[in-house]
GROMACS .gro file of C-alpha atoms in nm:
model
  319
    1MET     CA    1  10.797  10.831  10.952
    2HIS     CA    2  10.806  11.066  10.656
    3ARG     CA    3  10.472  11.135  10.493
    4SER     CA    4  10.502  11.475  10.326
    5ALA     CA    5  10.222  11.585  10.095
    6LYS     CA    6  10.445  11.601   9.788
    7ASN     CA    7  10.503  11.226   9.782
    8ARG     CA    8  10.187  11.089   9.942
    9TYR     CA    9  10.037  10.793   9.757
   10ARG     CA   10   9.659  10.806   9.722
   11PRO     CA   11   9.526  10.528   9.497
   12PRO     CA   12   9.164  10.493   9.383
   13VAL     CA   13   8.935  10.346   9.649
   14TRP     CA   14   8.921  10.004   9.484
   15LEU     CA   15   9.301   9.978   9.514
   16ARG     CA   16   9.307  10.052   9.885
   17ASN     CA   17   9.363   9.691   9.973
   18GLY     CA   18   9.701   9.529  10.032
   19HIS     CA   19   9.613   9.200   9.864
   20VAL     CA   20   9.469   9.364   9.552
   21GLN     CA   21   9.778   9.585   9.523
   22SER     CA   22  10.011   9.285   9.563
   23ILE     CA   23   9.843   9.079   9.293
   24TRP     CA   24   9.730   9.342   9.039
   25PRO     CA   25  10.063   9.425   8.867
   26THR     CA   26  10.151   9.057   8.818
   27LEU     CA   27   9.821   8.990   8.646
   28PHE     CA   28   9.766   9.306   8.448
   29ARG     CA   29  10.076   9.521   8.406
   30LYS     CA   30  10.263   9.527   8.076
   31VAL     CA   31  10.572   9.744   8.030
   32GLN     CA   32  10.718   9.801   7.686
   33MET     CA   33  11.096   9.820   7.684
   34PRO     CA   34  11.362   9.775   7.417
   35GLU     CA   35  11.530   9.435   7.413
   36PRO     CA   36  11.821   9.452   7.658
   37GLU     CA   37  12.182   9.376   7.580
   38THR     CA   38  12.253   9.058   7.776
   39GLU     CA   39  12.579   8.967   7.944
   40VAL     CA   40  12.696   8.667   8.145
   41ILE     CA   41  12.967   8.725   8.405
   42SER     CA   42  13.158   8.470   8.610
   43THR     CA   43  13.178   8.439   8.988
   44PRO     CA   44  13.489   8.328   9.181
   45ASP     CA   45  13.327   7.989   9.256
   46ASP     CA   46  13.281   7.901   8.888
   47ASP     CA   47  12.920   8.011   8.861
   48GLN     CA   48  12.749   8.270   8.643
   49LEU     CA   49  12.531   8.578   8.679
   50HIS     CA   50  12.303   8.688   8.396
   51LEU     CA   51  12.267   9.062   8.337
   52ASP     CA   52  12.034   9.281   8.129
   53TRP     CA   53  12.179   9.614   8.017
   54TYR     CA   54  11.979   9.913   7.894
   55ARG     CA   55  12.240  10.163   7.774
   56GLN     CA   56  12.215  10.511   7.624
   57ASN     CA   57  12.570  10.641   7.677
   58SER     CA   58  12.496  10.790   8.016
   59ASN     CA   59  12.761  10.837   8.285
   60ARG     CA   60  12.500  10.740   8.546
   61LEU     CA   61  12.391  10.382   8.608
   62ALA     CA   62  12.105  10.239   8.812
   63ILE     CA   63  12.133   9.876   8.925
   64ILE     CA   64  11.803   9.699   8.998
   65SER     CA   65  11.772   9.382   9.211
   66HIS     CA   66  11.449   9.180   9.181
   67GLY     CA   67  11.254   8.992   9.448
   68LEU     CA   68  11.218   8.632   9.565
   69GLU     CA   69  11.159   8.399   9.269
   70GLY     CA   70  11.152   8.703   9.043
   71HIS     CA   71  11.378   8.791   8.753
   72SER     CA   72  11.515   9.090   8.563
   73ARG     CA   73  11.215   9.124   8.329
   74ARG     CA   74  10.931   9.137   8.578
   75PRO     CA   75  10.698   9.434   8.524
   76TYR     CA   76  10.812   9.607   8.844
   77VAL     CA   77  11.176   9.591   8.729
   78LEU     CA   78  11.094   9.710   8.378
   79GLY     CA   79  10.869   9.988   8.506
   80LEU     CA   80  11.146  10.137   8.717
   81ALA     CA   81  11.402  10.080   8.439
   82ARG     CA   82  11.184  10.268   8.190
   83ALA     CA   83  11.136  10.563   8.427
   84LEU     CA   84  11.508  10.586   8.506
   85MET     CA   85  11.604  10.569   8.140
   86ALA     CA   86  11.362  10.851   8.061
   87ALA     CA   87  11.543  11.051   8.329
   88GLY     CA   88  11.878  10.992   8.157
   89TRP     CA   89  12.015  10.688   8.339
   90ASP     CA   90  12.162  10.368   8.201
   91VAL     CA   91  12.009  10.066   8.374
   92LEU     CA   92  12.145   9.726   8.471
   93ALA     CA   93  11.892   9.467   8.590
   94TRP     CA   94  12.048   9.141   8.707
   95ASN     CA   95  11.927   8.792   8.790
   96PHE     CA   96  12.005   8.613   9.114
   97ARG     CA   97  12.159   8.267   9.076
   98SER     CA   98  11.900   8.022   8.935
   99CYS     CA   99  11.663   8.304   8.831
  100GLY     CA  100  11.578   8.433   8.484
  101GLY     CA  101  11.521   8.088   8.334
  102VAL     CA  102  11.878   7.962   8.364
  103MET     CA  103  11.980   7.719   8.639
  104ASN     CA  104  12.312   7.806   8.797
  105ARG     CA  105  12.604   7.563   8.816
  106GLN     CA  106  12.664   7.530   9.190
  107PRO     CA  107  12.454   7.355   9.458
  108ARG     CA  108  12.388   7.696   9.618
  109PHE     CA  109  12.132   7.928   9.464
  110TYR     CA  110  12.035   8.271   9.603
  111HIS     CA  111  11.930   8.403   9.940
  112SER     CA  112  11.844   8.729  10.117
  113GLY     CA  113  12.201   8.790  10.229
  114ALA     CA  114  12.399   8.697   9.917
  115THR     CA  115  12.564   9.039   9.903
  116GLU     CA  116  12.877   8.887   9.753
  117ASP     CA  117  12.688   8.844   9.425
  118LEU     CA  118  12.554   9.200   9.433
  119GLU     CA  119  12.910   9.317   9.499
  120ILE     CA  120  13.033   9.128   9.191
  121VAL     CA  121  12.770   9.305   8.980
  122ILE     CA  122  12.849   9.647   9.129
  123ASN     CA  123  13.224   9.606   9.081
  124HIS     CA  124  13.168   9.488   8.725
  125ALA     CA  125  12.958   9.799   8.658
  126LEU     CA  126  13.211  10.031   8.822
  127GLY     CA  127  13.467   9.897   8.577
  128LYS     CA  128  13.262  10.056   8.296
  129ASN     CA  129  13.366  10.410   8.400
  130TYR     CA  130  13.032  10.525   8.538
  131GLN     CA  131  13.063  10.832   8.758
  132ASN     CA  132  12.740  10.776   8.950
  133LEU     CA  133  12.580  10.449   9.062
  134PHE     CA  134  12.232  10.428   9.212
  135LEU     CA  135  12.104  10.105   9.367
  136SER     CA  136  11.746   9.986   9.382
  137GLY     CA  137  11.580   9.668   9.501
  138PHE     CA  138  11.236   9.518   9.545
  139SER     CA  139  11.139   9.298   9.839
  140MET     CA  140  11.423   9.045   9.883
  141GLY     CA  141  11.634   9.255   9.644
  142GLY     CA  142  11.566   9.555   9.867
  143ASN     CA  143  11.696   9.369  10.171
  144LEU     CA  144  12.001   9.261   9.972
  145THR     CA  145  12.068   9.620   9.861
  146LEU     CA  146  12.038   9.771  10.209
  147LEU     CA  147  12.236   9.488  10.369
  148TYR     CA  148  12.517   9.540  10.116
  149LEU     CA  149  12.530   9.912  10.191
  150GLY     CA  150  12.528   9.843  10.565
  151GLN     CA  151  12.816   9.599  10.528
  152GLN     CA  152  13.011   9.852  10.322
  153GLY     CA  153  12.960  10.126  10.579
  154GLU     CA  154  13.231  10.392  10.560
  155GLN     CA  155  13.415  10.192  10.290
  156VAL     CA  156  13.134  10.233  10.033
  157ASP     CA  157  13.258  10.339   9.691
  158SER     CA  158  13.225  10.716   9.651
  159ARG     CA  159  13.052  10.670   9.314
  160ILE     CA  160  12.751  10.505   9.482
  161SER     CA  161  12.521  10.801   9.539
  162GLY     CA  162  12.218  10.639   9.701
  163ALA     CA  163  11.951  10.371   9.704
  164VAL     CA  164  11.578  10.319   9.707
  165ALA     CA  165  11.421   9.993   9.825
  166TYR     CA  166  11.057   9.890   9.812
  167SER     CA  167  10.850   9.647  10.020
  168VAL     CA  168  11.157   9.535  10.214
  169PRO     CA  169  11.141   9.240  10.457
  170VAL     CA  170  11.429   9.378  10.664
  171ASP     CA  171  11.311   9.151  10.948
  172LEU     CA  172  11.337   8.811  10.778
  173ALA     CA  173  11.219   8.606  11.076
  174GLY     CA  174  10.913   8.825  11.127
  175SER     CA  175  10.828   8.823  10.758
  176ALA     CA  176  10.855   8.443  10.754
  177ASP     CA  177  10.606   8.440  11.042
  178MET     CA  178  10.371   8.668  10.847
  179LEU     CA  179  10.381   8.445  10.539
  180ALA     CA  180  10.315   8.139  10.756
  181LEU     CA  181   9.975   8.280  10.858
  182PRO     CA  182   9.672   8.097  10.710
  183SER     CA  183   9.554   8.424  10.551
  184ARG     CA  184   9.880   8.438  10.350
  185LYS     CA  185   9.860   8.081  10.222
  186ILE     CA  186   9.802   8.187   9.859
  187TYR     CA  187  10.139   8.367   9.853
  188MET     CA  188  10.327   8.099  10.043
  189GLN     CA  189  10.197   7.825   9.816
  190ARG     CA  190  10.300   8.013   9.505
  191PHE     CA  191  10.654   8.060   9.635
  192LEU     CA  192  10.678   7.694   9.734
  193ASN     CA  193  10.546   7.575   9.398
  194ASP     CA  194  10.812   7.780   9.218
  195LEU     CA  195  11.084   7.663   9.456
  196HIS     CA  196  10.975   7.300   9.423
  197GLY     CA  197  11.050   7.298   9.051
  198LYS     CA  198  11.382   7.466   9.112
  199MET     CA  199  11.487   7.226   9.387
  200GLN     CA  200  11.383   6.928   9.174
  201GLU     CA  201  11.619   7.049   8.902
  202LYS     CA  202  11.894   7.100   9.160
  203SER     CA  203  11.842   6.752   9.304
  204GLU     CA  204  11.898   6.600   8.959
  205LEU     CA  205  12.226   6.790   8.929
  206PHE     CA  206  12.339   6.721   9.287
  207PRO     CA  207  12.157   6.407   9.406
  208ASP     CA  208  12.398   6.351   9.696
  209LEU     CA  209  12.341   6.700   9.834
  210ILE     CA  210  11.977   6.782   9.763
  211ASP     CA  211  11.680   6.559   9.837
  212VAL     CA  212  11.330   6.670   9.740
  213SER     CA  213  11.139   6.373   9.881
  214GLY     CA  214  10.859   6.502  10.101
  215PHE     CA  215  10.888   6.855   9.959
  216ARG     CA  216  10.509   6.880   9.933
  217ASP     CA  217  10.493   6.855  10.313
  218ILE     CA  218  10.677   7.188  10.347
  219ARG     CA  219  10.430   7.457  10.448
  220ASN     CA  220  10.636   7.769  10.519
  221PHE     CA  221  10.977   7.937  10.504
  222HIS     CA  222  11.070   7.807  10.849
  223GLU     CA  223  11.070   7.457  10.702
  224PHE     CA  224  11.212   7.548  10.360
  225ASP     CA  225  11.497   7.759  10.496
  226ASN     CA  226  11.583   7.499  10.759
  227ARG     CA  227  11.595   7.221  10.502
  228TYR     CA  228  11.752   7.398  10.203
  229THR     CA  229  11.856   7.764  10.232
  230ALA     CA  230  12.053   7.739  10.556
  231PRO     CA  231  12.260   7.423  10.488
  232LEU     CA  232  12.331   7.508  10.123
  233HIS     CA  233  12.463   7.852  10.214
  234GLY     CA  234  12.660   7.780  10.529
  235PHE     CA  235  12.412   7.872  10.801
  236LYS     CA  236  12.335   7.661  11.105
  237ASP     CA  237  11.958   7.677  11.062
  238ALA     CA  238  11.681   7.912  10.947
  239GLN     CA  239  11.712   8.129  11.257
  240ASP     CA  240  12.086   8.172  11.206
  241TYR     CA  241  12.025   8.260  10.839
  242TRP     CA  242  11.758   8.518  10.922
  243GLU     CA  243  11.964   8.683  11.197
  244ASN     CA  244  12.273   8.713  10.976
  245CYS     CA  245  12.092   8.833  10.665
  246SER     CA  246  11.826   9.075  10.792
  247ALA     CA  247  11.916   9.427  10.680
  248LEU     CA  248  11.736   9.563  10.988
  249PHE     CA  249  12.046   9.520  11.200
  250ARG     CA  250  12.275   9.703  10.952
  251LEU     CA  251  12.062  10.002  10.850
  252LYS     CA  252  12.243  10.226  11.099
  253ASP     CA  253  12.575  10.149  10.925
  254ILE     CA  254  12.464  10.277  10.583
  255ARG     CA  255  12.651  10.588  10.467
  256VAL     CA  256  12.469  10.691  10.148
  257PRO     CA  257  12.121  10.850  10.128
  258SER     CA  258  11.876  10.559  10.118
  259LEU     CA  259  11.498  10.552  10.097
  260MET     CA  260  11.298  10.252  10.216
  261ILE     CA  261  10.930  10.247  10.117
  262ASN     CA  262  10.713   9.992  10.298
  263ALA     CA  263  10.335  10.017  10.264
  264ALA     CA  264  10.137   9.991  10.586
  265ASP     CA  265   9.906   9.735  10.423
  266ASP     CA  266  10.188   9.509  10.291
  267PRO     CA  267  10.076   9.151  10.370
  268PHE     CA  268  10.436   9.021  10.377
  269LEU     CA  269  10.591   9.254  10.634
  270SER     CA  270  10.612   9.222  11.012
  271PRO     CA  271  10.588   9.521  11.250
  272ALA     CA  272  10.969   9.523  11.282
  273CYS     CA  273  10.992   9.608  10.910
  274PHE     CA  274  10.872   9.959  11.000
  275PRO     CA  275  11.147  10.090  11.229
  276ASP     CA  276  11.088  10.452  11.329
  277SER     CA  277  11.387  10.517  11.553
  278LYS     CA  278  11.712  10.682  11.446
  279LYS     CA  279  11.889  10.425  11.660
  280VAL     CA  280  11.780  10.157  11.410
  281LEU     CA  281  11.761  10.361  11.088
  282GLY     CA  282  12.078  10.561  11.140
  283SER     CA  283  12.141  10.899  10.981
  284TYR     CA  284  12.119  10.805  10.613
  285VAL     CA  285  11.809  10.586  10.585
  286LYS     CA  286  11.465  10.740  10.551
  287LEU     CA  287  11.157  10.521  10.593
  288GLU     CA  288  10.834  10.618  10.420
  289VAL     CA  289  10.513  10.431  10.503
  290PRO     CA  290  10.233  10.497  10.255
  291LYS     CA  291   9.898  10.385  10.391
  292TRP     CA  292   9.842  10.176  10.077
  293GLY     CA  293  10.058   9.995   9.823
  294GLY     CA  294  10.059   9.628   9.922
  295HIS     CA  295  10.370   9.427   9.840
  296VAL     CA  296  10.551   9.576   9.539
  297GLY     CA  297  10.228   9.736   9.424
  298PHE     CA  298  10.189  10.116   9.436
  299VAL     CA  299   9.964  10.092   9.130
  300GLU     CA  300   9.877  10.410   8.944
  301HIS     CA  301   9.662  10.450   8.635
  302ALA     CA  302   9.833  10.731   8.448
  303LYS     CA  303   9.872  10.814   8.079
  304ASP     CA  304  10.249  10.774   8.093
  305GLY     CA  305  10.215  10.425   8.247
  306TYR     CA  306  10.426  10.508   8.552
  307TYR     CA  307  10.346  10.375   8.898
  308TRP     CA  308  10.375  10.595   9.208
  309SER     CA  309  10.684  10.403   9.321
  310GLU     CA  310  10.865  10.502   9.002
  311ARG     CA  311  10.774  10.869   9.039
  312ARG     CA  312  10.898  10.856   9.397
  313ALA     CA  313  11.230  10.707   9.284
  314LEU     CA  314  11.276  10.985   9.027
  315MET     CA  315  11.199  11.245   9.290
  316PHE     CA  316  11.452  11.086   9.524
  317VAL     CA  317  11.738  11.057   9.275
  318GLY     CA  318  11.671  11.413   9.162
  319SER     CA  319  11.672  11.557   9.514
   0.00000   0.00000   0.00000
């Protein structure tokens, strides 16, 4: 595991706690960005994806994928977008189906392995004559990014130069187990509350397919994914979904330089999310494990407003 001095994250003592790091940015971070240029693109199954563009006539584009129940304007997305723009990149932040305040048209929504949607976004961007594409993802979006690259393998477009992924639950089953622990109830309940509203809206659109009666009895992702995610997206059950969509099993197939940053104190990640063998990581994926950082935290109090994770991304794309 790579921990060189040049990129070691050392937060103030009061931030050396995984739970504080995970919650702090959501509550207190504000990132000023220009209003994006929005675009809606169609999918082959008559659905839509909503994109935010930040353009400055660059020939380099970074594509950012958000996390579970996130959206393209979350502080962690905007923070990275701002840093990349300052380094000369155009940025495209996109919303998974049903995210960003607009319900999608189909019964399906999003899931950790929906690489077909990421591929639509990437191909759309490649049609804009960019010479260099860099991919980034947070949490679920990180798994999606690495899974996509693993699936592409040797066939990956030569314009895709690399990727960085943060707080990545590459072991979906293990991460579901972690979030089912009583000590993680605050996170699990928040996810379920958000998903309840979404599934209620879906059930009104597709009453024959989606039933939300008894939703409040759901306590964890085992139950939610068994009842909704798996059947709506063509998987046998939650276990089948997790096995097919965990990037862990495809890391060795990635063929572009990729950096995965998972904090040792991340309350969402299982031990399997920290693979340290080349047999699992392959030749192109580097794992860094800062001692602190929580889940999509890596908070830094600096005059320029950057977080450590953003500085690390700039260092990586510049290397």
